[in-house]
Amino acid sequence: VPAAWQRPYLNVFKHFRVEEWKRSAKEGDVVALKDARLKATVYRIRGSVPASNYLQLPRTGTQSLGLAGRYLYLLFRPMPRKHFVVHLDIATEEKQVVRVSFSNLFKEFKFTSTWLQFPFVCGGAEGSASDVAARTSGHDLMGAAPADVRWTCLVLDLLSILSLYLNRRYSHLKSVKLCSNLLVKNLCTSDLVFDPGVTFSEAQHADLARRGLAPMPREMAFPVPKGESWHNLYNYIRFPPEGSKLPCDSIRKNCSGPAADSEDPSCRLTQPVMLTKAVRDRLSLIHQITSPKTVSAPW
């Protein structure tokens, strides 16, 4: 359970004063700039070699963020026609550190007992050339981000990721490394699921709290012009998808917001593809050999 100072959510960039670079580190081409669309300061991380161009929290590997919120929110936009990489180091209750990496460079899901690597599929705006191509082919387009790639709210359920893939119990987020090429507005952690598509008054009227949902805090929100819909302008990705019973092989856009019915037939094209039986069998073996009752492997 997060400490009081981390509830109901923690604005990571604000709390650790990223702009001062005392408790965070940057390497290569990392600059703060004003984004005209978001009307906010964002960090642009770019460069041909991701390992040489990054923003990292905390400053050194010997330190730990110690953030215990179940959900990590990453507000970011991959750069058009580019690749990016993100690394998360997550501590388990078994005193192990698991690295979770995702990138549109990765072609397939890979894993060991201490490392999970997920391909990230950058979908284009609805109706765009890349979106039409994906729907026509019946497959999402892997690789570099499309020209019309959107700002995205990525919600990672760290507890479920460790439990589903490695049979481990989540303790806290140790570190984050954001590598080129991307723009990032913020990072936040929370035990709450925030729905960006509703206002505070709508949430109260619909009593979303009873369903475990809350409206997006203002400092985490993307601007929505009057008469527009949040989900028509931005992407919302929750991973693993809500209600997922089996591991998924990539991180990609679900066609709906957090409260939508995942059984809607019109959504099936963009639902994450389930792992093959061979990969599930290998995961089952990992579960057995890394069970806290039998092994506590060192990092």
mmCIF file of C-alpha atoms in Angstrom:
data_model
loop_
_atom_site.group_PDB
_atom_site.id
_atom_site.type_symbol
_atom_site.label_atom_id
_atom_site.label_comp_id
_atom_site.label_asym_id
_atom_site.label_seq_id
_atom_site.Cartn_x
_atom_site.Cartn_y
_atom_site.Cartn_z
ATOM 1 C CA VAL A 1 0.000 0.000 0.000
ATOM 2 C CA PRO A 2 1.482 3.399 -0.950
ATOM 3 C CA ALA A 3 2.530 5.711 1.870
ATOM 4 C CA ALA A 4 0.324 8.722 2.556
ATOM 5 C CA TRP A 5 2.556 11.050 0.505
ATOM 6 C CA GLN A 6 1.950 8.865 -2.567
ATOM 7 C CA ARG A 7 -1.870 8.919 -2.330
ATOM 8 C CA PRO A 8 -4.229 9.355 -4.087
ATOM 9 C CA TYR A 9 -1.564 9.671 -6.788
ATOM 10 C CA LEU A 10 2.000 10.915 -7.160
ATOM 11 C CA ASN A 11 3.119 13.292 -9.897
ATOM 12 C CA VAL A 12 6.593 11.783 -10.357
ATOM 13 C CA PHE A 13 8.185 14.578 -12.408
ATOM 14 C CA LYS A 14 6.891 17.221 -10.006
ATOM 15 C CA HIS A 15 7.819 15.349 -6.820
ATOM 16 C CA PHE A 16 11.367 14.577 -7.952
ATOM 17 C CA ARG A 17 11.785 18.012 -9.605
ATOM 18 C CA VAL A 18 13.007 16.564 -12.863
ATOM 19 C CA GLU A 19 13.834 19.983 -14.311
ATOM 20 C CA GLU A 20 16.573 20.477 -11.675
ATOM 21 C CA TRP A 21 18.395 17.240 -12.642
ATOM 22 C CA LYS A 22 19.483 16.649 -9.043
ATOM 23 C CA ARG A 23 17.456 13.509 -8.409
ATOM 24 C CA SER A 24 17.164 12.535 -12.067
ATOM 25 C CA ALA A 25 19.682 12.145 -14.880
ATOM 26 C CA LYS A 26 19.759 12.869 -18.592
ATOM 27 C CA GLU A 27 22.131 11.747 -21.288
ATOM 28 C CA GLY A 28 22.385 12.882 -24.890
ATOM 29 C CA ASP A 29 19.694 14.927 -26.630
ATOM 30 C CA VAL A 30 17.148 15.613 -23.874
ATOM 31 C CA VAL A 31 15.458 19.019 -23.728
ATOM 32 C CA ALA A 32 12.402 20.601 -22.113
ATOM 33 C CA LEU A 33 10.120 22.470 -24.500
ATOM 34 C CA LYS A 34 6.607 23.879 -24.686
ATOM 35 C CA ASP A 35 4.169 21.698 -26.576
ATOM 36 C CA ALA A 36 1.647 23.855 -28.459
ATOM 37 C CA ARG A 37 -1.095 21.227 -28.487
ATOM 38 C CA LEU A 38 -0.851 20.245 -24.830
ATOM 39 C CA LYS A 39 -0.063 23.821 -23.712
ATOM 40 C CA ALA A 40 2.444 22.321 -21.288
ATOM 41 C CA THR A 41 6.132 21.618 -20.837
ATOM 42 C CA VAL A 42 7.220 18.248 -22.193
ATOM 43 C CA TYR A 43 10.576 16.513 -22.435
ATOM 44 C CA ARG A 44 11.856 15.576 -25.866
ATOM 45 C CA ILE A 45 14.261 12.655 -25.938
ATOM 46 C CA ARG A 46 15.757 11.920 -29.333
ATOM 47 C CA GLY A 47 18.808 10.346 -30.937
ATOM 48 C CA SER A 48 19.715 7.408 -33.154
ATOM 49 C CA VAL A 49 21.017 5.284 -30.249
ATOM 50 C CA PRO A 50 18.409 4.843 -27.453
ATOM 51 C CA ALA A 51 21.039 3.696 -24.927
ATOM 52 C CA SER A 52 22.857 7.030 -25.360
ATOM 53 C CA ASN A 53 19.851 9.362 -25.218
ATOM 54 C CA TYR A 54 17.630 9.010 -22.181
ATOM 55 C CA LEU A 55 15.957 10.502 -19.108
ATOM 56 C CA GLN A 56 16.384 8.436 -15.944
ATOM 57 C CA LEU A 57 14.801 8.411 -12.492
ATOM 58 C CA PRO A 58 16.363 8.185 -9.948
ATOM 59 C CA ARG A 59 19.780 9.597 -10.771
ATOM 60 C CA THR A 60 21.835 6.468 -10.034
ATOM 61 C CA GLY A 61 21.228 2.745 -10.062
ATOM 62 C CA THR A 62 22.007 2.445 -6.360
ATOM 63 C CA GLN A 63 18.966 4.583 -5.491
ATOM 64 C CA SER A 64 15.294 3.645 -5.638
ATOM 65 C CA LEU A 65 12.132 5.606 -6.357
ATOM 66 C CA GLY A 66 10.272 3.500 -3.789
ATOM 67 C CA LEU A 67 6.896 4.132 -5.458
ATOM 68 C CA ALA A 68 4.325 1.579 -4.329
ATOM 69 C CA GLY A 69 1.314 2.576 -6.456
ATOM 70 C CA ARG A 70 -0.106 -0.342 -8.421
ATOM 71 C CA TYR A 71 -0.542 1.624 -11.652
ATOM 72 C CA LEU A 72 2.122 3.559 -13.533
ATOM 73 C CA TYR A 73 0.802 6.255 -15.881
ATOM 74 C CA LEU A 74 3.081 7.333 -18.718
ATOM 75 C CA LEU A 75 1.839 10.334 -20.705
ATOM 76 C CA PHE A 76 3.885 10.282 -23.894
ATOM 77 C CA ARG A 77 4.024 10.450 -27.669
ATOM 78 C CA PRO A 78 6.406 8.331 -29.751
ATOM 79 C CA MET A 79 8.133 10.372 -32.437
ATOM 80 C CA PRO A 80 6.782 9.830 -35.965
ATOM 81 C CA ARG A 81 8.765 7.350 -38.083
ATOM 82 C CA LYS A 82 11.090 6.635 -35.139
ATOM 83 C CA HIS A 83 11.687 3.936 -32.539
ATOM 84 C CA PHE A 84 11.752 4.344 -28.752
ATOM 85 C CA VAL A 85 12.579 2.198 -25.718
ATOM 86 C CA VAL A 86 11.386 2.335 -22.081
ATOM 87 C CA HIS A 87 12.877 0.319 -19.192
ATOM 88 C CA LEU A 88 11.251 -0.133 -15.766
ATOM 89 C CA ASP A 89 12.992 -1.833 -12.844
ATOM 90 C CA ILE A 90 10.411 -3.268 -10.476
ATOM 91 C CA ALA A 91 11.124 -4.731 -7.040
ATOM 92 C CA THR A 92 9.188 -7.784 -5.872
ATOM 93 C CA GLU A 93 8.252 -8.812 -2.355
ATOM 94 C CA GLU A 94 10.726 -11.672 -2.842
ATOM 95 C CA LYS A 95 13.560 -9.072 -2.900
ATOM 96 C CA GLN A 96 14.159 -9.542 -6.599
ATOM 97 C CA VAL A 97 14.352 -6.879 -9.312
ATOM 98 C CA VAL A 98 12.535 -7.517 -12.573
ATOM 99 C CA ARG A 99 13.203 -5.367 -15.637
ATOM 100 C CA VAL A 100 10.163 -4.651 -17.797
ATOM 101 C CA SER A 101 11.056 -3.189 -21.203
ATOM 102 C CA PHE A 102 8.790 -2.134 -24.049
ATOM 103 C CA SER A 103 9.621 -0.715 -27.445
ATOM 104 C CA ASN A 104 8.411 -0.510 -31.027
ATOM 105 C CA LEU A 105 11.869 -1.863 -31.895
ATOM 106 C CA PHE A 106 10.996 -5.265 -30.437
ATOM 107 C CA LYS A 107 9.537 -7.781 -32.880
ATOM 108 C CA GLU A 108 8.334 -10.336 -30.355
ATOM 109 C CA PHE A 109 7.662 -10.937 -26.686
ATOM 110 C CA LYS A 110 10.659 -12.386 -24.802
ATOM 111 C CA PHE A 111 11.194 -13.190 -21.156
ATOM 112 C CA THR A 112 13.382 -14.702 -18.466
ATOM 113 C CA SER A 113 12.752 -14.976 -14.729
ATOM 114 C CA THR A 114 14.046 -11.406 -14.254
ATOM 115 C CA TRP A 115 13.187 -9.695 -17.531
ATOM 116 C CA LEU A 116 10.077 -9.090 -19.643
ATOM 117 C CA GLN A 117 10.337 -7.551 -23.125
ATOM 118 C CA PHE A 118 7.130 -6.379 -24.823
ATOM 119 C CA PRO A 119 6.701 -5.084 -28.377
ATOM 120 C CA PHE A 120 4.767 -1.793 -28.411
ATOM 121 C CA VAL A 121 2.446 -1.226 -31.357
ATOM 122 C CA CYS A 122 2.027 2.466 -32.262
ATOM 123 C CA GLY A 123 -1.424 2.858 -33.773
ATOM 124 C CA GLY A 124 -2.325 5.780 -35.986
ATOM 125 C CA ALA A 125 -5.318 8.076 -35.632
ATOM 126 C CA GLU A 126 -8.668 6.507 -36.508
ATOM 127 C CA GLY A 127 -9.278 6.721 -40.236
ATOM 128 C CA SER A 128 -5.633 7.502 -41.033
ATOM 129 C CA ALA A 129 -3.647 5.629 -43.684
ATOM 130 C CA SER A 130 -1.884 3.516 -41.050
ATOM 131 C CA ASP A 131 -5.182 2.739 -39.296
ATOM 132 C CA VAL A 132 -6.875 1.727 -42.541
ATOM 133 C CA ALA A 133 -3.896 -0.448 -43.498
ATOM 134 C CA ALA A 134 -4.011 -2.210 -40.125
ATOM 135 C CA ARG A 135 -7.752 -2.861 -40.378
ATOM 136 C CA THR A 136 -7.497 -4.006 -43.983
ATOM 137 C CA SER A 137 -4.732 -6.479 -43.224
ATOM 138 C CA GLY A 138 -6.307 -7.602 -39.967
ATOM 139 C CA HIS A 139 -3.006 -7.007 -38.173
ATOM 140 C CA ASP A 140 -1.535 -4.041 -36.340
ATOM 141 C CA LEU A 141 1.498 -2.542 -38.037
ATOM 142 C CA MET A 142 4.692 -3.201 -36.085
ATOM 143 C CA GLY A 143 7.816 -1.050 -36.176
ATOM 144 C CA ALA A 144 8.408 2.685 -36.354
ATOM 145 C CA ALA A 145 5.611 4.991 -35.220
ATOM 146 C CA PRO A 146 3.280 6.246 -37.997
ATOM 147 C CA ALA A 147 3.335 9.887 -39.080
ATOM 148 C CA ASP A 148 0.067 10.585 -37.257
ATOM 149 C CA VAL A 149 0.974 8.855 -33.975
ATOM 150 C CA ARG A 150 -1.017 10.272 -31.057
ATOM 151 C CA TRP A 151 -0.305 11.392 -27.538
ATOM 152 C CA THR A 152 -0.977 8.363 -25.365
ATOM 153 C CA CYS A 153 -1.934 7.659 -21.775
ATOM 154 C CA LEU A 154 -0.326 4.290 -21.049
ATOM 155 C CA VAL A 155 -1.510 2.647 -17.817
ATOM 156 C CA LEU A 156 0.692 -0.229 -16.672
ATOM 157 C CA ASP A 157 -0.725 -2.491 -13.969
ATOM 158 C CA LEU A 158 2.590 -3.419 -12.353
ATOM 159 C CA LEU A 159 1.011 -5.820 -9.874
ATOM 160 C CA SER A 160 -0.766 -7.797 -12.608
ATOM 161 C CA ILE A 161 2.280 -7.823 -14.916
ATOM 162 C CA LEU A 162 4.471 -9.472 -12.276
ATOM 163 C CA SER A 163 1.735 -11.839 -11.163
ATOM 164 C CA LEU A 164 0.572 -12.854 -14.644
ATOM 165 C CA TYR A 165 3.958 -13.359 -16.260
ATOM 166 C CA LEU A 166 6.309 -14.359 -13.436
ATOM 167 C CA ASN A 167 4.133 -15.384 -10.502
ATOM 168 C CA ARG A 168 5.784 -12.667 -8.423
ATOM 169 C CA ARG A 169 4.316 -10.241 -5.886
ATOM 170 C CA TYR A 170 4.727 -6.553 -6.579
ATOM 171 C CA SER A 171 6.507 -4.395 -4.004
ATOM 172 C CA HIS A 172 7.491 -1.084 -5.624
ATOM 173 C CA LEU A 173 8.802 0.709 -8.687
ATOM 174 C CA LYS A 174 12.570 1.096 -8.378
ATOM 175 C CA SER A 175 13.533 3.082 -11.480
ATOM 176 C CA VAL A 176 12.426 4.366 -14.887
ATOM 177 C CA LYS A 177 14.550 4.952 -17.988
ATOM 178 C CA LEU A 178 12.926 6.724 -20.949
ATOM 179 C CA CYS A 179 15.056 6.341 -24.090
ATOM 180 C CA SER A 180 14.810 8.027 -27.492
ATOM 181 C CA ASN A 181 12.732 8.748 -29.487
ATOM 182 C CA LEU A 182 9.733 10.169 -27.647
ATOM 183 C CA LEU A 183 8.055 13.153 -26.038
ATOM 184 C CA VAL A 184 6.928 12.719 -22.438
ATOM 185 C CA LYS A 185 4.625 14.972 -20.444
ATOM 186 C CA ASN A 186 4.637 13.171 -17.142
ATOM 187 C CA LEU A 187 4.826 10.021 -15.073
ATOM 188 C CA CYS A 188 2.374 9.284 -12.252
ATOM 189 C CA THR A 189 1.716 6.386 -9.900
ATOM 190 C CA SER A 190 -1.515 5.521 -8.109
ATOM 191 C CA ASP A 191 -3.662 2.696 -6.778
ATOM 192 C CA LEU A 192 -6.600 4.210 -8.687
ATOM 193 C CA VAL A 193 -7.674 3.667 -12.302
ATOM 194 C CA PHE A 194 -8.204 7.095 -13.863
ATOM 195 C CA ASP A 195 -10.607 7.514 -16.780
ATOM 196 C CA PRO A 196 -9.536 10.466 -18.951
ATOM 197 C CA GLY A 197 -12.798 10.509 -20.869
ATOM 198 C CA VAL A 198 -15.018 11.794 -18.054
ATOM 199 C CA THR A 199 -15.186 15.026 -16.077
ATOM 200 C CA PHE A 200 -15.395 15.257 -12.287
ATOM 201 C CA SER A 201 -19.119 16.059 -12.473
ATOM 202 C CA GLU A 202 -19.783 13.151 -14.854
ATOM 203 C CA ALA A 203 -17.851 10.790 -12.606
ATOM 204 C CA GLN A 204 -19.873 11.868 -9.599
ATOM 205 C CA HIS A 205 -23.148 11.553 -11.486
ATOM 206 C CA ALA A 206 -22.261 8.076 -12.791
ATOM 207 C CA ASP A 207 -20.841 7.011 -9.414
ATOM 208 C CA LEU A 208 -17.684 5.679 -11.083
ATOM 209 C CA ALA A 209 -16.006 5.246 -7.704
ATOM 210 C CA ARG A 210 -18.155 2.168 -7.106
ATOM 211 C CA ARG A 211 -16.567 0.627 -10.199
ATOM 212 C CA GLY A 212 -13.044 1.462 -9.046
ATOM 213 C CA LEU A 213 -12.625 4.358 -11.493
ATOM 214 C CA ALA A 214 -11.814 8.038 -10.963
ATOM 215 C CA PRO A 215 -11.626 11.066 -13.283
ATOM 216 C CA MET A 216 -8.154 12.015 -14.482
ATOM 217 C CA PRO A 217 -6.509 14.594 -12.169
ATOM 218 C CA ARG A 218 -6.090 17.951 -13.897
ATOM 219 C CA GLU A 219 -2.288 17.932 -13.750
ATOM 220 C CA MET A 220 -2.278 14.574 -15.552
ATOM 221 C CA ALA A 221 -4.883 15.488 -18.157
ATOM 222 C CA PHE A 222 -4.554 16.235 -21.866
ATOM 223 C CA PRO A 223 -6.563 19.272 -23.077
ATOM 224 C CA VAL A 224 -9.868 18.607 -24.835
ATOM 225 C CA PRO A 225 -11.402 21.486 -26.855
ATOM 226 C CA LYS A 226 -15.080 22.181 -26.273
ATOM 227 C CA GLY A 227 -17.266 19.828 -28.253
ATOM 228 C CA GLU A 228 -14.507 17.261 -28.710
ATOM 229 C CA SER A 229 -14.109 13.814 -27.152
ATOM 230 C CA TRP A 230 -10.920 12.752 -25.344
ATOM 231 C CA HIS A 231 -10.861 9.346 -27.026
ATOM 232 C CA ASN A 232 -11.153 10.911 -30.497
ATOM 233 C CA LEU A 233 -7.959 12.890 -29.875
ATOM 234 C CA TYR A 234 -5.707 10.629 -27.808
ATOM 235 C CA ASN A 235 -4.928 6.967 -27.148
ATOM 236 C CA TYR A 236 -5.637 5.203 -23.864
ATOM 237 C CA ILE A 237 -3.831 1.898 -23.347
ATOM 238 C CA ARG A 238 -4.291 -0.228 -20.271
ATOM 239 C CA PHE A 239 -1.897 -3.150 -19.927
ATOM 240 C CA PRO A 240 -2.643 -5.904 -19.221
ATOM 241 C CA PRO A 241 -6.164 -5.259 -20.590
ATOM 242 C CA GLU A 242 -8.907 -5.145 -17.975
ATOM 243 C CA GLY A 243 -10.163 -8.627 -17.166
ATOM 244 C CA SER A 244 -7.271 -10.341 -18.977
ATOM 245 C CA LYS A 245 -6.878 -13.945 -17.805
ATOM 246 C CA LEU A 246 -3.981 -14.899 -20.066
ATOM 247 C CA PRO A 247 -0.703 -13.091 -20.787
ATOM 248 C CA CYS A 248 -0.660 -10.935 -23.936
ATOM 249 C CA ASP A 249 2.237 -10.753 -26.357
ATOM 250 C CA SER A 250 2.381 -6.987 -26.962
ATOM 251 C CA ILE A 251 1.242 -3.589 -25.750
ATOM 252 C CA ARG A 252 -1.205 -1.996 -28.144
ATOM 253 C CA LYS A 253 -4.236 0.224 -28.218
ATOM 254 C CA ASN A 254 -7.465 -1.241 -26.961
ATOM 255 C CA CYS A 255 -10.283 0.320 -28.966
ATOM 256 C CA SER A 256 -11.996 1.598 -25.856
ATOM 257 C CA GLY A 257 -11.576 3.488 -22.629
ATOM 258 C CA PRO A 258 -11.059 1.823 -19.237
ATOM 259 C CA ALA A 259 -14.758 1.314 -18.538
ATOM 260 C CA ALA A 260 -15.768 -0.195 -21.872
ATOM 261 C CA ASP A 261 -16.981 -3.719 -22.483
ATOM 262 C CA SER A 262 -14.025 -5.716 -23.775
ATOM 263 C CA GLU A 263 -16.398 -8.283 -25.277
ATOM 264 C CA ASP A 264 -17.709 -5.823 -27.862
ATOM 265 C CA PRO A 265 -17.207 -7.669 -31.214
ATOM 266 C CA SER A 266 -16.174 -4.434 -32.927
ATOM 267 C CA CYS A 267 -13.144 -4.255 -30.622
ATOM 268 C CA ARG A 268 -11.681 -7.643 -31.398
ATOM 269 C CA LEU A 269 -9.301 -6.476 -34.108
ATOM 270 C CA THR A 270 -7.423 -4.210 -31.734
ATOM 271 C CA GLN A 271 -7.510 -6.495 -28.694
ATOM 272 C CA PRO A 272 -4.049 -7.805 -27.699
ATOM 273 C CA VAL A 273 -3.187 -11.138 -29.312
ATOM 274 C CA MET A 274 -2.894 -13.999 -26.838
ATOM 275 C CA LEU A 275 0.341 -15.923 -26.554
ATOM 276 C CA THR A 276 0.779 -19.200 -28.421
ATOM 277 C CA LYS A 277 0.506 -22.453 -26.490
ATOM 278 C CA ALA A 278 4.295 -22.954 -26.737
ATOM 279 C CA VAL A 279 4.997 -19.578 -25.119
ATOM 280 C CA ARG A 280 2.314 -20.188 -22.456
ATOM 281 C CA ASP A 281 3.991 -23.508 -21.664
ATOM 282 C CA ARG A 282 7.355 -21.749 -21.306
ATOM 283 C CA LEU A 283 5.765 -19.157 -19.040
ATOM 284 C CA SER A 284 4.265 -21.952 -16.969
ATOM 285 C CA LEU A 285 7.753 -23.394 -16.561
ATOM 286 C CA ILE A 286 9.089 -19.971 -15.507
ATOM 287 C CA HIS A 287 6.254 -19.804 -12.955
ATOM 288 C CA GLN A 288 7.355 -23.132 -11.515
ATOM 289 C CA ILE A 289 11.086 -22.468 -11.309
ATOM 290 C CA THR A 290 10.667 -18.917 -9.967
ATOM 291 C CA SER A 291 7.976 -19.704 -7.448
ATOM 292 C CA PRO A 292 8.745 -17.834 -4.184
ATOM 293 C CA LYS A 293 8.330 -21.132 -2.356
ATOM 294 C CA THR A 294 11.162 -22.806 -4.240
ATOM 295 C CA VAL A 295 13.649 -20.236 -5.519
ATOM 296 C CA SER A 296 14.619 -16.671 -4.772
ATOM 297 C CA ALA A 297 17.011 -15.965 -7.598
ATOM 298 C CA PRO A 298 19.439 -13.029 -7.268
ATOM 299 C CA TRP A 299 19.243 -10.076 -9.681
#
